[in-house]
mmCIF file of C-alpha atoms in Angstrom:
data_model
loop_
_atom_site.group_PDB
_atom_site.id
_atom_site.type_symbol
_atom_site.label_atom_id
_atom_site.label_comp_id
_atom_site.label_asym_id
_atom_site.label_seq_id
_atom_site.Cartn_x
_atom_site.Cartn_y
_atom_site.Cartn_z
ATOM 1 C CA UNK A 1 6.133 20.522 -31.864
ATOM 2 C CA UNK A 2 8.556 21.463 -29.120
ATOM 3 C CA UNK A 3 5.778 23.182 -27.202
ATOM 4 C CA UNK A 4 3.736 19.967 -27.286
ATOM 5 C CA UNK A 5 6.646 18.028 -25.844
ATOM 6 C CA UNK A 6 7.287 20.769 -23.271
ATOM 7 C CA UNK A 7 3.673 20.376 -22.071
ATOM 8 C CA UNK A 8 4.348 16.782 -21.002
ATOM 9 C CA UNK A 9 5.763 15.884 -17.617
ATOM 10 C CA UNK A 10 9.528 15.557 -17.920
ATOM 11 C CA UNK A 11 11.995 13.852 -15.631
ATOM 12 C CA UNK A 12 15.188 15.610 -14.559
ATOM 13 C CA UNK A 13 17.236 13.939 -17.285
ATOM 14 C CA UNK A 14 14.590 14.672 -19.891
ATOM 15 C CA UNK A 15 14.432 18.313 -18.842
ATOM 16 C CA UNK A 16 18.191 18.649 -19.160
ATOM 17 C CA UNK A 17 18.260 17.195 -22.671
ATOM 18 C CA UNK A 18 15.131 19.077 -23.704
ATOM 19 C CA UNK A 19 16.501 22.425 -22.493
ATOM 20 C CA UNK A 20 19.703 21.797 -24.456
ATOM 21 C CA UNK A 21 17.599 20.886 -27.469
ATOM 22 C CA UNK A 22 15.590 24.103 -27.215
ATOM 23 C CA UNK A 23 18.723 26.246 -26.891
ATOM 24 C CA UNK A 24 20.315 24.617 -29.918
ATOM 25 C CA UNK A 25 17.101 24.931 -31.915
ATOM 26 C CA UNK A 26 16.806 28.640 -31.110
ATOM 27 C CA UNK A 27 20.465 29.104 -32.074
ATOM 28 C CA UNK A 28 19.783 27.299 -35.365
ATOM 29 C CA UNK A 29 16.827 29.580 -36.101
ATOM 30 C CA UNK A 30 18.972 32.625 -35.350
ATOM 31 C CA UNK A 31 21.625 31.385 -37.766
ATOM 32 C CA UNK A 32 19.010 30.814 -40.465
ATOM 33 C CA UNK A 33 17.769 34.371 -40.079
ATOM 34 C CA UNK A 34 21.293 35.759 -40.232
ATOM 35 C CA UNK A 35 22.063 34.138 -43.588
ATOM 36 C CA UNK A 36 20.590 36.991 -45.648
ATOM 37 C CA UNK A 37 23.239 39.363 -46.955
ATOM 38 C CA UNK A 38 26.219 37.221 -46.011
ATOM 39 C CA UNK A 39 29.248 36.747 -48.212
ATOM 40 C CA UNK A 40 30.264 33.357 -49.552
ATOM 41 C CA UNK A 41 32.999 32.870 -46.926
ATOM 42 C CA UNK A 42 30.694 33.884 -44.099
ATOM 43 C CA UNK A 43 28.015 31.525 -45.427
ATOM 44 C CA UNK A 44 30.491 28.633 -45.283
ATOM 45 C CA UNK A 45 31.206 29.390 -41.620
ATOM 46 C CA UNK A 46 27.500 29.701 -40.829
ATOM 47 C CA UNK A 47 26.791 26.498 -42.720
ATOM 48 C CA UNK A 48 29.454 24.559 -40.790
ATOM 49 C CA UNK A 49 28.158 25.980 -37.496
ATOM 50 C CA UNK A 50 24.624 24.968 -38.491
ATOM 51 C CA UNK A 51 25.809 21.416 -39.204
ATOM 52 C CA UNK A 52 27.421 21.224 -35.770
ATOM 53 C CA UNK A 53 24.233 22.493 -34.110
ATOM 54 C CA UNK A 54 22.107 20.025 -36.079
ATOM 55 C CA UNK A 55 24.369 17.181 -34.898
ATOM 56 C CA UNK A 56 23.968 18.368 -31.295
ATOM 57 C CA UNK A 57 20.195 18.578 -31.746
ATOM 58 C CA UNK A 58 20.162 15.023 -33.071
ATOM 59 C CA UNK A 59 22.186 13.846 -30.078
ATOM 60 C CA UNK A 60 19.669 15.455 -27.721
ATOM 61 C CA UNK A 61 16.774 13.878 -29.604
ATOM 62 C CA UNK A 62 18.484 10.468 -29.411
ATOM 63 C CA UNK A 63 19.049 10.928 -25.681
ATOM 64 C CA UNK A 64 15.392 11.838 -25.158
ATOM 65 C CA UNK A 65 14.278 8.864 -27.232
ATOM 66 C CA UNK A 66 16.487 6.503 -25.222
ATOM 67 C CA UNK A 67 15.103 7.839 -21.945
ATOM 68 C CA UNK A 68 11.518 7.427 -23.172
ATOM 69 C CA UNK A 69 12.313 3.932 -24.450
ATOM 70 C CA UNK A 70 13.767 2.873 -21.090
ATOM 71 C CA UNK A 71 10.837 4.418 -19.197
ATOM 72 C CA UNK A 72 8.368 2.679 -21.471
ATOM 73 C CA UNK A 73 10.120 -0.655 -21.024
ATOM 74 C CA UNK A 74 9.952 -0.249 -17.239
ATOM 75 C CA UNK A 75 6.248 0.574 -17.457
ATOM 76 C CA UNK A 76 5.530 -2.369 -19.730
ATOM 77 C CA UNK A 77 7.186 -4.909 -17.454
ATOM 78 C CA UNK A 78 4.574 -4.719 -14.651
ATOM 79 C CA UNK A 79 1.788 -4.902 -17.241
ATOM 80 C CA UNK A 80 3.337 -8.013 -18.743
ATOM 81 C CA UNK A 81 3.701 -9.519 -15.270
ATOM 82 C CA UNK A 82 0.021 -8.824 -14.589
ATOM 83 C CA UNK A 83 -0.959 -10.516 -17.854
ATOM 84 C CA UNK A 84 1.187 -13.530 -17.060
ATOM 85 C CA UNK A 85 -0.260 -13.695 -13.562
ATOM 86 C CA UNK A 86 -3.833 -13.587 -14.872
ATOM 87 C CA UNK A 87 -3.016 -16.299 -17.425
ATOM 88 C CA UNK A 88 -1.519 -18.409 -14.618
ATOM 89 C CA UNK A 89 -4.691 -17.976 -12.568
ATOM 90 C CA UNK A 90 -6.852 -19.114 -15.476
ATOM 91 C CA UNK A 91 -4.636 -22.133 -16.112
ATOM 92 C CA UNK A 92 -4.715 -23.010 -12.416
ATOM 93 C CA UNK A 93 -8.530 -22.922 -12.423
ATOM 94 C CA UNK A 94 -8.618 -25.120 -15.534
ATOM 95 C CA UNK A 95 -6.217 -27.600 -13.922
ATOM 96 C CA UNK A 96 -8.234 -27.734 -10.703
ATOM 97 C CA UNK A 97 -11.472 -28.232 -12.660
ATOM 98 C CA UNK A 98 -9.837 -31.012 -14.677
ATOM 99 C CA UNK A 99 -8.545 -32.723 -11.515
ATOM 100 C CA UNK A 100 -11.991 -32.549 -9.912
ATOM 101 C CA UNK A 101 -13.550 -34.000 -13.055
ATOM 102 C CA UNK A 102 -10.986 -36.841 -13.129
ATOM 103 C CA UNK A 103 -11.592 -37.470 -9.406
ATOM 104 C CA UNK A 104 -15.334 -37.780 -9.956
ATOM 105 C CA UNK A 105 -14.788 -40.227 -12.833
ATOM 106 C CA UNK A 106 -12.400 -42.316 -10.715
ATOM 107 C CA UNK A 107 -14.923 -42.400 -7.851
ATOM 108 C CA UNK A 108 -17.691 -43.477 -10.231
ATOM 109 C CA UNK A 109 -15.521 -46.248 -11.606
ATOM 110 C CA UNK A 110 -14.506 -47.478 -8.136
ATOM 111 C CA UNK A 111 -17.822 -47.201 -6.320
ATOM 112 C CA UNK A 112 -20.319 -47.839 -9.103
ATOM 113 C CA UNK A 113 -21.795 -51.263 -8.533
ATOM 114 C CA UNK A 114 -21.038 -53.624 -11.364
ATOM 115 C CA UNK A 115 -23.478 -56.213 -12.379
ATOM 116 C CA UNK A 116 -21.842 -59.510 -12.963
ATOM 117 C CA UNK A 117 -22.878 -61.624 -15.874
ATOM 118 C CA UNK A 118 -22.710 -64.825 -13.813
#
């Protein structure tokens, strides 16, 4: 999973958080491997160190998620503006068509010769 994320293009901030994440993850794996043959007291120390590392990993993941969220929001804004602009263009064409139609009706009413009943 980390290799898949590493394959993506990362910004400077993302690289910093991702490198910290990888270091902490490798340290966590090393601690897991070192558990075998430990005494109860040593296991408590390893367990508390593992909890600290897991908290740091979670902080790095949160930081990466926040960066991606902000980047995504910045990318979505121009797309939304384009959609709004295209909707505005369509509405403008509908309004112009409606005004032309109304103008033709008004001209027909004004210039159409009426036959008087008298």
